Short mmCIF file of C-alpha atoms and ligand atoms in Angstrom, two decimals:
data_model
loop_
_atom_site.label_atom_id
_atom_site.label_comp_id
_atom_site.label_asym_id
_atom_site.label_seq_id
_atom_site.Cartn_x
_atom_site.Cartn_y
_atom_site.Cartn_z
CA UNK A 115 -28.20 52.59 -102.05
CA UNK A 116 -25.76 53.05 -104.95
CA UNK A 117 -26.26 56.34 -106.78
CA UNK A 118 -26.92 56.86 -110.49
CA UNK A 119 -25.16 59.34 -112.75
CA UNK A 120 -26.84 62.75 -112.39
CA UNK A 121 -26.85 66.32 -113.67
CA UNK A 122 -23.76 68.46 -113.18
CA UNK A 123 -25.49 71.77 -112.57
CA UNK A 124 -27.34 73.67 -109.89
CA UNK A 125 -26.20 71.91 -106.80
CA UNK A 126 -23.82 74.21 -104.98
CA UNK A 127 -26.20 76.74 -103.39
CA UNK A 128 -26.59 75.11 -100.01
CA UNK A 129 -23.10 73.78 -99.83
CA UNK A 130 -19.63 75.08 -99.12
CA UNK A 131 -19.07 76.35 -102.69
CA UNK A 132 -15.95 76.01 -104.77
CA UNK A 133 -12.37 75.34 -103.72
CA UNK A 134 -9.97 77.55 -105.63
CA UNK A 135 -6.47 76.30 -104.97
CA UNK A 136 -4.47 74.19 -107.39
CA UNK A 137 -3.86 70.52 -106.66
CA UNK A 138 -0.64 70.69 -108.64
CA UNK A 139 0.83 73.74 -106.90
CA UNK A 140 3.94 72.72 -105.01
CA UNK A 141 5.59 74.85 -102.33
CA UNK A 142 8.38 77.10 -103.55
CA UNK A 143 11.84 75.61 -103.54
CA UNK A 144 13.47 76.64 -100.22
CA UNK A 145 15.63 79.79 -100.37
CA UNK A 146 18.73 77.81 -99.37
CA UNK A 147 18.16 75.55 -102.37
CA UNK A 148 17.64 78.53 -104.69
CA UNK A 149 20.90 80.06 -103.50
CA UNK A 150 22.72 76.78 -103.96
CA UNK A 151 21.24 76.41 -107.45
CA UNK A 152 22.28 79.95 -108.39
CA UNK A 153 25.81 79.19 -107.18
CA UNK A 154 25.91 76.14 -109.45
CA UNK A 155 24.62 78.23 -112.36
CA UNK A 156 27.24 80.92 -111.68
CA UNK A 157 29.97 78.30 -111.66
CA UNK A 158 28.93 77.10 -115.12
CA UNK A 159 29.75 73.58 -113.94
CA UNK A 160 26.48 71.70 -114.04
CA UNK A 161 27.74 68.31 -115.13
CA UNK A 162 28.48 66.07 -112.17
CA UNK A 163 31.98 65.23 -113.36
CA UNK A 164 32.88 68.71 -114.59
CA UNK A 165 34.86 69.88 -111.57
CA UNK A 166 37.83 67.60 -111.11
CA UNK A 167 39.12 69.59 -108.13
CA UNK A 168 36.04 69.04 -106.02
CA UNK A 169 35.37 65.35 -105.70
CA UNK A 170 32.29 65.94 -103.57
CA UNK A 171 30.22 68.58 -105.42
CA UNK A 172 26.44 68.75 -104.91
CA UNK A 173 25.66 65.47 -106.69
CA UNK A 174 28.11 63.33 -104.74
CA UNK A 175 27.12 65.16 -101.57
CA UNK A 176 23.45 64.42 -102.20
CA UNK A 177 24.31 60.75 -102.64
CA UNK A 178 26.20 60.79 -99.34
CA UNK A 179 23.37 62.48 -97.46
CA UNK A 180 20.75 60.27 -99.05
CA UNK A 181 22.68 57.13 -98.10
CA UNK A 182 22.94 58.48 -94.53
CA UNK A 183 19.20 59.19 -94.49
CA UNK A 184 18.49 55.54 -95.33
CA UNK A 185 21.42 54.27 -93.27
CA UNK A 186 22.74 52.41 -96.31
CA UNK A 187 26.32 52.57 -97.60
CA UNK A 188 25.62 53.36 -101.27
CA UNK A 189 23.43 55.78 -103.23
CA UNK A 190 23.35 57.04 -106.80
CA UNK A 191 21.60 60.10 -108.21
CA UNK A 192 19.96 59.60 -111.62
CA UNK A 193 17.94 61.39 -114.27
CA UNK A 194 14.57 60.04 -113.07
CA UNK A 195 12.93 57.46 -110.85
CA UNK A 196 11.90 55.39 -113.85
CA UNK A 197 15.47 55.43 -115.12
CA UNK A 198 16.74 54.37 -111.67
CA UNK A 199 14.31 51.42 -111.75
CA UNK A 200 15.51 50.38 -115.16
CA UNK A 201 19.21 50.28 -114.20
CA UNK A 202 18.36 48.74 -110.81
CA UNK A 203 16.68 45.83 -112.63
CA UNK A 204 19.69 45.48 -114.94
CA UNK A 205 22.14 45.68 -112.03
CA UNK A 206 20.14 43.16 -109.99
CA UNK A 207 20.59 40.72 -112.87
CA UNK A 208 17.32 40.77 -114.83
CA UNK A 209 17.99 39.40 -118.32
CA UNK A 210 15.80 39.80 -121.41
CA UNK A 211 12.79 37.49 -121.17
CA UNK A 212 13.07 37.01 -117.40
CA UNK A 213 9.79 36.98 -115.56
CA UNK A 214 9.52 39.69 -112.91
CA UNK A 215 6.75 39.78 -110.33
CA UNK A 216 5.21 43.20 -109.85
CA UNK A 217 2.13 44.74 -108.27
CA UNK A 218 -0.81 44.99 -110.64
CA UNK A 219 -1.51 48.35 -109.02
CA UNK A 220 1.35 50.63 -109.95
CA UNK A 221 2.11 53.52 -112.28
CA UNK A 222 3.02 53.47 -115.97
CA UNK A 223 6.77 54.21 -115.50
CA UNK A 224 7.11 51.01 -113.48
CA UNK A 225 5.72 49.03 -116.41
CA UNK A 226 8.01 51.12 -118.62
CA UNK A 227 11.06 50.14 -116.56
CA UNK A 228 10.11 46.46 -116.86
CA UNK A 229 9.69 46.85 -120.60
CA UNK A 230 13.01 48.68 -120.92
CA UNK A 231 14.87 45.61 -119.61
CA UNK A 232 12.75 43.29 -121.80
CA UNK A 233 11.28 41.60 -118.71
CA UNK A 234 8.02 39.64 -118.78
CA UNK A 235 5.84 40.94 -115.97
CA UNK A 236 3.88 38.60 -113.73
CA UNK A 237 1.29 40.94 -112.30
CA UNK A 238 0.27 40.29 -108.70
CA UNK A 239 -3.12 41.07 -107.15
CA UNK A 240 -3.91 44.03 -104.91
CA UNK A 241 -5.52 44.03 -101.46
CA UNK A 242 -8.28 46.47 -100.48
CA UNK A 243 -5.53 48.29 -98.54
CA UNK A 244 -3.85 48.84 -101.95
CA UNK A 245 -0.79 46.76 -101.15
CA UNK A 246 0.52 43.75 -103.02
CA UNK A 247 -1.54 40.65 -102.11
CA UNK A 248 0.97 38.43 -100.32
CA UNK A 249 -1.08 35.24 -100.75
CA UNK A 250 -1.29 35.84 -104.47
CA UNK A 251 2.40 36.71 -104.51
CA UNK A 252 3.23 33.34 -102.93
CA UNK A 253 0.96 31.66 -105.50
CA UNK A 254 2.63 33.51 -108.41
CA UNK A 255 6.07 32.53 -107.15
CA UNK A 256 4.98 28.88 -107.06
CA UNK A 257 3.43 28.96 -110.52
CA UNK A 258 5.95 31.08 -112.43
CA UNK A 259 9.66 31.04 -113.06
CA UNK A 260 10.12 34.55 -111.69
CA UNK A 261 13.12 35.12 -109.45
CA UNK A 262 12.68 38.88 -109.06
CA UNK A 263 10.02 40.98 -107.40
CA UNK A 264 9.65 44.64 -108.28
CA UNK A 265 7.64 45.82 -105.28
CA UNK A 266 5.91 49.10 -105.98
CA UNK A 267 4.53 50.73 -102.85
CA UNK A 268 2.02 52.56 -104.97
CA UNK A 269 0.61 55.72 -103.40
CA UNK A 270 2.67 55.00 -100.31
CA UNK A 271 0.96 51.79 -99.17
CA UNK A 272 3.42 49.31 -97.67
CA UNK A 273 2.50 45.63 -97.28
CA UNK A 274 3.48 43.59 -94.22
CA UNK A 275 7.18 43.81 -94.99
CA UNK A 276 8.11 41.15 -92.46
CA UNK A 277 5.94 38.58 -94.22
CA UNK A 278 6.99 39.80 -97.64
CA UNK A 279 10.67 39.35 -96.74
CA UNK A 280 9.93 35.91 -95.38
CA UNK A 281 8.26 34.91 -98.67
CA UNK A 282 11.14 36.33 -100.71
CA UNK A 283 13.82 34.72 -98.52
CA UNK A 284 12.15 31.30 -98.54
CA UNK A 285 11.79 31.33 -102.31
CA UNK A 286 15.10 33.06 -103.06
CA UNK A 287 13.41 36.03 -104.72
CA UNK A 288 15.50 39.14 -105.34
CA UNK A 289 13.56 42.17 -104.12
CA UNK A 290 13.77 45.49 -105.97
CA UNK A 291 11.83 48.26 -104.20
CA UNK A 292 10.03 51.06 -106.00
CA UNK A 293 9.83 53.71 -103.29
CA UNK A 294 8.68 56.60 -105.49
CA UNK A 295 5.81 57.23 -103.03
CA UNK A 296 7.45 56.00 -99.81
CA UNK A 297 10.46 58.25 -99.35
CA UNK A 298 10.44 58.76 -95.57
CA UNK A 299 7.96 55.96 -94.87
CA UNK A 300 8.82 52.96 -92.69
CA UNK A 301 7.58 49.54 -91.57
CA UNK A 302 8.25 48.58 -87.95
CA UNK A 303 10.58 51.58 -87.82
CA UNK A 304 12.67 50.40 -90.80
CA UNK A 305 12.73 52.80 -93.69
CA UNK A 306 11.14 51.90 -97.00
CA UNK A 307 13.99 51.23 -99.41
CA UNK A 308 16.10 49.26 -96.96
CA UNK A 309 14.37 45.87 -97.28
CA UNK A 310 15.45 44.68 -100.71
CA UNK A 311 18.59 44.25 -102.78
CA UNK A 312 18.14 47.70 -104.28
CA UNK A 313 15.63 50.54 -104.00
CA UNK A 314 14.63 53.42 -106.27
CA UNK A 315 13.13 56.81 -105.48
CA UNK A 316 11.81 59.67 -107.57
CA UNK A 317 12.41 63.39 -107.10
CA UNK A 318 9.91 64.38 -109.79
CA UNK A 319 7.87 67.44 -108.75
CA UNK A 320 4.96 65.63 -107.11
CA UNK A 321 7.11 63.43 -104.91
CA UNK A 322 8.45 64.16 -101.43
CA UNK A 323 11.47 66.12 -102.60
CA UNK A 324 11.25 68.11 -105.80
CA UNK A 325 13.82 68.71 -108.52
CA UNK A 326 11.37 68.71 -111.42
CA UNK A 327 12.75 65.38 -112.58
CA UNK A 328 15.24 63.11 -110.88
CA UNK A 329 15.77 59.77 -109.21
CA UNK A 330 17.86 58.10 -106.53
CA UNK A 331 18.96 54.51 -106.23
CA UNK A 332 20.23 52.97 -102.98
CA UNK A 333 21.66 49.62 -101.98
CA UNK A 334 24.06 47.93 -99.59
CA UNK A 335 25.28 45.57 -102.32
CA UNK A 336 28.66 46.73 -103.73
CA UNK A 337 28.23 44.75 -106.97
CA UNK A 338 24.80 46.23 -107.65
CA UNK A 339 26.06 49.73 -106.95
CA UNK A 340 29.19 49.31 -109.06
CA UNK A 341 27.06 48.17 -112.01
CA UNK A 342 24.44 50.87 -111.44
CA UNK A 343 27.09 53.61 -111.47
CA UNK A 344 28.57 52.22 -114.69
CA UNK A 345 25.12 51.94 -116.30
CA UNK A 346 24.27 55.50 -115.26
CA UNK A 347 27.10 56.81 -117.44
CA UNK A 348 30.09 57.37 -115.18
CA UNK A 349 32.69 57.42 -117.99
CA UNK A 350 34.88 55.40 -115.59
CA UNK A 351 34.95 58.36 -113.19
CA UNK A 352 33.45 56.25 -110.44
CA UNK A 353 36.13 57.37 -108.00
CA UNK A 354 34.27 60.73 -107.88
CA UNK A 355 31.35 59.02 -106.14
CA UNK A 356 31.52 59.14 -102.37
CA UNK A 357 28.57 56.86 -101.48
CA UNK A 358 30.08 54.10 -103.62
CA UNK A 359 32.12 50.95 -103.17
CA UNK A 360 35.91 50.81 -103.50
CA UNK A 361 37.32 50.96 -107.08
CA UNK A 362 38.09 47.24 -106.96
CA UNK A 363 34.35 46.51 -106.88
CA UNK A 364 34.04 48.00 -110.39
CA UNK A 365 36.76 45.87 -111.99
CA UNK A 366 34.63 42.83 -112.90
CA UNK A 367 32.05 45.02 -114.69
CA UNK A 368 34.11 47.60 -116.56
CA UNK A 369 34.07 45.80 -119.92
CA UNK A 370 30.62 44.29 -119.64
CA UNK A 371 28.43 47.17 -118.49
CA UNK A 372 27.06 49.58 -121.11
CA UNK A 373 26.77 53.30 -120.46
CA UNK A 374 23.02 54.05 -120.45
CA UNK A 375 23.67 57.73 -119.73
CA UNK A 376 21.17 58.93 -117.14
CA UNK A 377 23.09 60.96 -114.57
CA UNK A 378 21.75 63.62 -112.31
CA UNK A 379 23.40 67.04 -112.66
CA UNK A 380 24.73 69.40 -109.98
CA UNK A 381 21.84 71.81 -110.44
CA UNK A 382 19.17 69.34 -109.43
CA UNK A 383 21.33 67.92 -106.66
CA UNK A 384 21.81 71.42 -105.25
CA UNK A 385 18.04 71.94 -105.30
CA UNK A 386 17.45 68.65 -103.47
CA UNK A 387 20.03 68.87 -100.67
CA UNK A 388 18.18 71.40 -98.46
CA UNK A 389 14.89 69.64 -99.16
CA UNK A 390 16.26 66.37 -97.82
CA UNK A 391 16.99 68.17 -94.56
CA UNK A 392 13.38 69.35 -94.38
CA UNK A 393 11.86 66.04 -95.36
CA UNK A 394 10.96 64.66 -91.94
CA UNK A 395 9.36 67.95 -90.87
CA UNK A 396 7.37 68.02 -94.12
CA UNK A 397 6.17 64.46 -93.53
CA UNK A 398 4.62 65.61 -90.26
CA UNK A 399 2.86 68.42 -92.14
CA UNK A 400 1.58 65.97 -94.78
CA UNK A 401 0.33 63.57 -92.17
CA UNK A 402 -1.61 66.24 -90.27
CA UNK A 403 -3.38 67.14 -93.53
CA UNK A 404 -3.97 63.49 -94.40
CA UNK A 405 -5.60 62.78 -91.03
CA UNK A 406 -7.98 65.72 -91.36
CA UNK A 407 -9.17 64.51 -94.76
CA UNK A 408 -9.27 60.89 -93.64
CA UNK A 409 -11.47 61.68 -90.61
CA UNK A 410 -14.04 63.55 -92.71
CA UNK A 411 -14.18 60.94 -95.46
CA UNK A 412 -14.39 58.10 -92.93
CA UNK A 413 -17.58 59.60 -91.55
CA UNK A 414 -19.39 58.84 -94.83
CA UNK A 415 -20.90 55.36 -94.88
CA UNK A 416 -20.47 55.14 -98.68
CA UNK A 417 -16.70 55.45 -98.38
CA UNK A 418 -14.35 52.50 -97.92
CA UNK A 419 -11.12 53.68 -96.33
CA UNK A 420 -8.94 50.82 -95.17
CA UNK A 421 -7.36 51.49 -91.78
CA UNK A 422 -3.56 51.64 -92.02
CA UNK A 423 -1.45 49.24 -90.05
CA UNK A 424 0.05 50.63 -86.85
CA UNK A 425 3.33 49.07 -88.03
CA UNK A 426 3.37 51.37 -91.06
CA UNK A 427 4.73 54.90 -90.84
CA UNK A 428 3.26 56.44 -93.96
CA UNK A 429 3.66 59.74 -95.75
CA UNK A 430 0.21 61.20 -96.38
CA UNK A 431 1.09 63.11 -99.54
CA UNK A 432 -2.02 61.70 -101.22
CA UNK A 433 -5.15 59.89 -100.12
CA UNK A 434 -7.12 57.06 -101.74
CA UNK A 435 -10.66 55.98 -101.01
CA UNK A 436 -13.20 53.72 -102.64
CA UNK A 437 -16.91 53.92 -103.31
CA UNK A 438 -17.29 50.16 -103.49
CA UNK A 439 -20.99 49.91 -104.25
CA UNK A 440 -21.12 52.64 -106.90
CA UNK A 441 -21.44 51.89 -110.63
CA UNK A 442 -18.88 53.36 -113.01
CA UNK A 443 -21.20 56.09 -114.39
CA UNK A 444 -21.97 57.34 -110.88
CA UNK A 445 -18.29 57.51 -110.00
CA UNK A 446 -17.46 59.34 -113.23
CA UNK A 447 -20.27 61.80 -112.53
CA UNK A 448 -19.16 62.28 -108.91
CA UNK A 449 -15.56 62.86 -110.03
CA UNK A 450 -16.81 65.49 -112.52
CA UNK A 451 -18.97 67.19 -109.90
CA UNK A 452 -16.04 67.40 -107.53
CA UNK A 453 -13.95 68.81 -110.35
CA UNK A 454 -16.57 71.52 -111.01
CA UNK A 455 -16.16 72.49 -107.37
CA UNK A 456 -12.38 72.65 -107.73
CA UNK A 457 -11.58 69.28 -106.14
CA UNK A 458 -9.44 67.17 -108.43
CA UNK A 459 -9.86 63.42 -108.02
CA UNK A 460 -8.27 60.75 -110.14
CA UNK A 461 -10.21 57.60 -110.83
CA UNK A 462 -8.50 54.29 -111.59
CA UNK A 463 -11.62 52.74 -113.12
CA UNK A 464 -11.45 54.66 -116.40
CA UNK A 465 -11.84 52.53 -119.52
CA UNK A 466 -9.08 54.34 -121.37
CA UNK A 467 -5.80 55.47 -119.84
CA UNK A 468 -6.23 59.08 -118.76
CA UNK A 469 -3.71 61.35 -117.09
CA UNK A 470 -1.79 59.50 -114.43
CA UNK A 471 -4.27 56.68 -114.00
CA UNK A 472 -3.39 53.97 -116.49
CA UNK A 473 -3.74 50.36 -115.32
CA UNK A 474 -1.96 47.03 -115.84
CA UNK A 475 -4.50 45.98 -118.48
CA UNK A 476 -3.70 49.11 -120.50
CA UNK A 477 -0.01 48.14 -120.77
CA UNK A 478 -0.28 46.00 -123.85
CA UNK A 479 3.26 46.60 -125.08
CA UNK A 480 4.77 43.51 -123.46
CA UNK A 481 5.73 40.53 -125.60
CA UNK A 482 2.83 38.09 -125.98
CA UNK A 483 5.02 35.36 -124.39
CA UNK A 484 4.29 36.92 -121.02
CA UNK A 485 0.59 36.31 -121.62
CA UNK A 486 0.87 32.80 -122.92
CA UNK A 487 3.19 31.61 -120.14
CA UNK A 488 0.77 32.48 -117.37
CA UNK A 489 -2.53 33.41 -118.94
CA UNK A 490 -4.58 33.88 -115.81
CA UNK A 491 -2.05 36.02 -113.94
CA UNK A 492 -0.68 37.99 -116.86
CA UNK A 493 -3.95 38.86 -118.53
CA UNK A 494 -6.44 39.39 -115.79
CA UNK A 495 -6.34 40.30 -112.12
CA UNK A 496 -10.00 40.18 -111.07
CA UNK A 497 -9.42 41.45 -107.55
CA UNK A 498 -7.23 44.34 -108.68
CA UNK A 499 -9.63 45.24 -111.48
CA UNK A 500 -12.52 45.25 -109.03
CA UNK A 501 -10.68 47.41 -106.49
CA UNK A 502 -9.39 49.89 -109.06
CA UNK A 503 -12.83 50.23 -110.66
CA UNK A 504 -14.06 52.15 -107.60
CA UNK A 505 -10.77 53.73 -106.47
CA UNK A 506 -10.36 57.49 -106.23
CA UNK A 507 -7.10 59.22 -105.55
CA UNK A 508 -6.30 62.77 -104.48
CA UNK A 509 -3.05 64.68 -104.09
CA UNK A 510 -2.46 66.57 -100.85
CA UNK A 511 -0.07 69.40 -101.70
CA UNK A 512 1.64 71.17 -98.83
CA UNK A 513 0.38 74.46 -100.25
CA UNK A 514 -3.01 73.46 -98.78
CA UNK A 515 -3.50 74.65 -95.22
CA UNK A 516 -5.16 72.35 -92.72
CA UNK A 517 -8.33 74.44 -93.15
CA UNK A 518 -8.09 73.89 -96.91
CA UNK A 519 -7.94 70.15 -96.32
CA UNK A 520 -11.05 70.34 -94.20
CA UNK A 521 -12.86 72.20 -96.99
CA UNK A 522 -11.74 69.82 -99.69
CA UNK A 523 -12.86 66.80 -97.68
CA UNK A 524 -16.15 68.51 -96.85
CA UNK A 525 -16.82 69.11 -100.54
CA UNK A 526 -16.15 65.45 -101.29
CA UNK A 527 -18.41 64.36 -98.42
CA UNK A 528 -21.16 66.73 -99.61
CA UNK A 529 -20.96 65.38 -103.15
CA UNK A 530 -21.13 61.82 -101.89
CA UNK A 531 -24.13 62.72 -99.77
CA UNK A 532 -25.77 64.51 -102.69
CA UNK A 533 -25.22 61.61 -105.06
CA UNK A 534 -26.55 59.16 -102.51
CA UNK A 535 -29.65 61.19 -101.68
CA UNK A 536 -30.25 61.85 -105.40
CA UNK A 537 -30.82 58.12 -105.68
CA UNK A 538 -33.87 58.45 -103.48
CA UNK A 539 -35.10 61.52 -105.49
CA UNK A 540 -33.39 61.02 -108.87
CA UNK A 541 -32.34 64.31 -110.48
CA UNK A 542 -35.17 66.17 -108.78
CA UNK A 543 -33.22 69.30 -107.93
C1 PLP B 6 4.94 54.44 -108.34
C2 PLP B 6 5.93 55.15 -109.21
N1 PLP B 6 7.09 54.55 -109.50
C3 PLP B 6 8.01 55.13 -110.28
C4 PLP B 6 7.81 56.38 -110.81
C5 PLP B 6 8.84 56.96 -111.73
O1 PLP B 6 9.35 58.16 -111.30
P1 PLP B 6 9.82 59.29 -112.33
O2 PLP B 6 8.64 60.09 -112.70
O3 PLP B 6 10.82 60.07 -111.53
O4 PLP B 6 10.45 58.58 -113.48
C6 PLP B 6 6.63 57.06 -110.53
C7 PLP B 6 6.39 58.41 -111.07
O5 PLP B 6 5.41 59.03 -110.88
C8 PLP B 6 5.67 56.43 -109.71
O6 PLP B 6 4.50 57.03 -109.42
#
């Protein structure tokens, strides 16, 4: 039976009590990265083009290593993931007014990147597994004029990439990948970020490598990379980039590509380099934690947790689950109860945008043309709205031990049980 909203007090006595660690506490930056950062600070040369004698330098080196990690020829370090998306869309050829397909389930900076290039989004439905709905994608391609897809693998959920590529290839759709949550993930052994024309990653603190803010863009297309480097603000110093095409590739774009100034600096690159080396080991640590939480939540009959495809290698840095039969008030109350016990859940069903959980229907800053062209798709995604209305989301920081993860999941399971049994004896405690 679906629970009702209940009282927030007097319910912890028989249970496992309160969890006291922070869900936003990241691990310290590795010592090697701190030393490298201090060396950059001592040098006084933080700007990526400041040291003419050293063409590599931490920023160009990070680009080289990142390109190697993805097994792609070109990479560019930027000021943020959202900024990388914006110049990736420009470099891929999106013009003002162009329709761009994009998952209805994504985060605000993705909508921001679309808005920054004056694109008209065509929002695509979401599956219960939180991936882009490929049937709806095919429908949207047929019924719109969009020639670009900005695929956001929101919270690390990858769709069937083989089928997605087939759809894009058949319809001549240019694929731009938002891999903010899939750095290190793969489909059929192929890394996220290597499927499309260009891919963007974030190194903001809650992502898989942490420089506070930062972004990376990767591609195997020399024209896209030449334009992206010029957009990022290279002051024509593109020969200082080592994961970049030959200078001749820049020639056609030198006079036509504005400088949108959004470089990464040596300090952040120095902080990221050692973290990139630790990434795969950290993914194993995340996934052990994820599986502990997943197993406990899956044992509750109220919880809908879609099984992940065996073709997907995911990074369990967060977990999502749904309470599909629960009304909004009960979910809000449950979220608040968990919060009182120190377990921070985000809920995507909130009426107003709150924290990191805004939704496609909150992003009302796009030109009305995008609504009138395709009213049903642009204005309302019933399936996505339904799924997000009962979707809860939780970070899994590596500062949590495996025992911590067990406790957190147990608290969630207890609160679900309590809310469900309170339905039989409403508020009788
Ligand atoms: C799905 C997704 N895409 C893109 C971004 C943008 O990254 P950044 O914060 O580095 O601009 C974020 C940031 O959280 C994100 O969650």
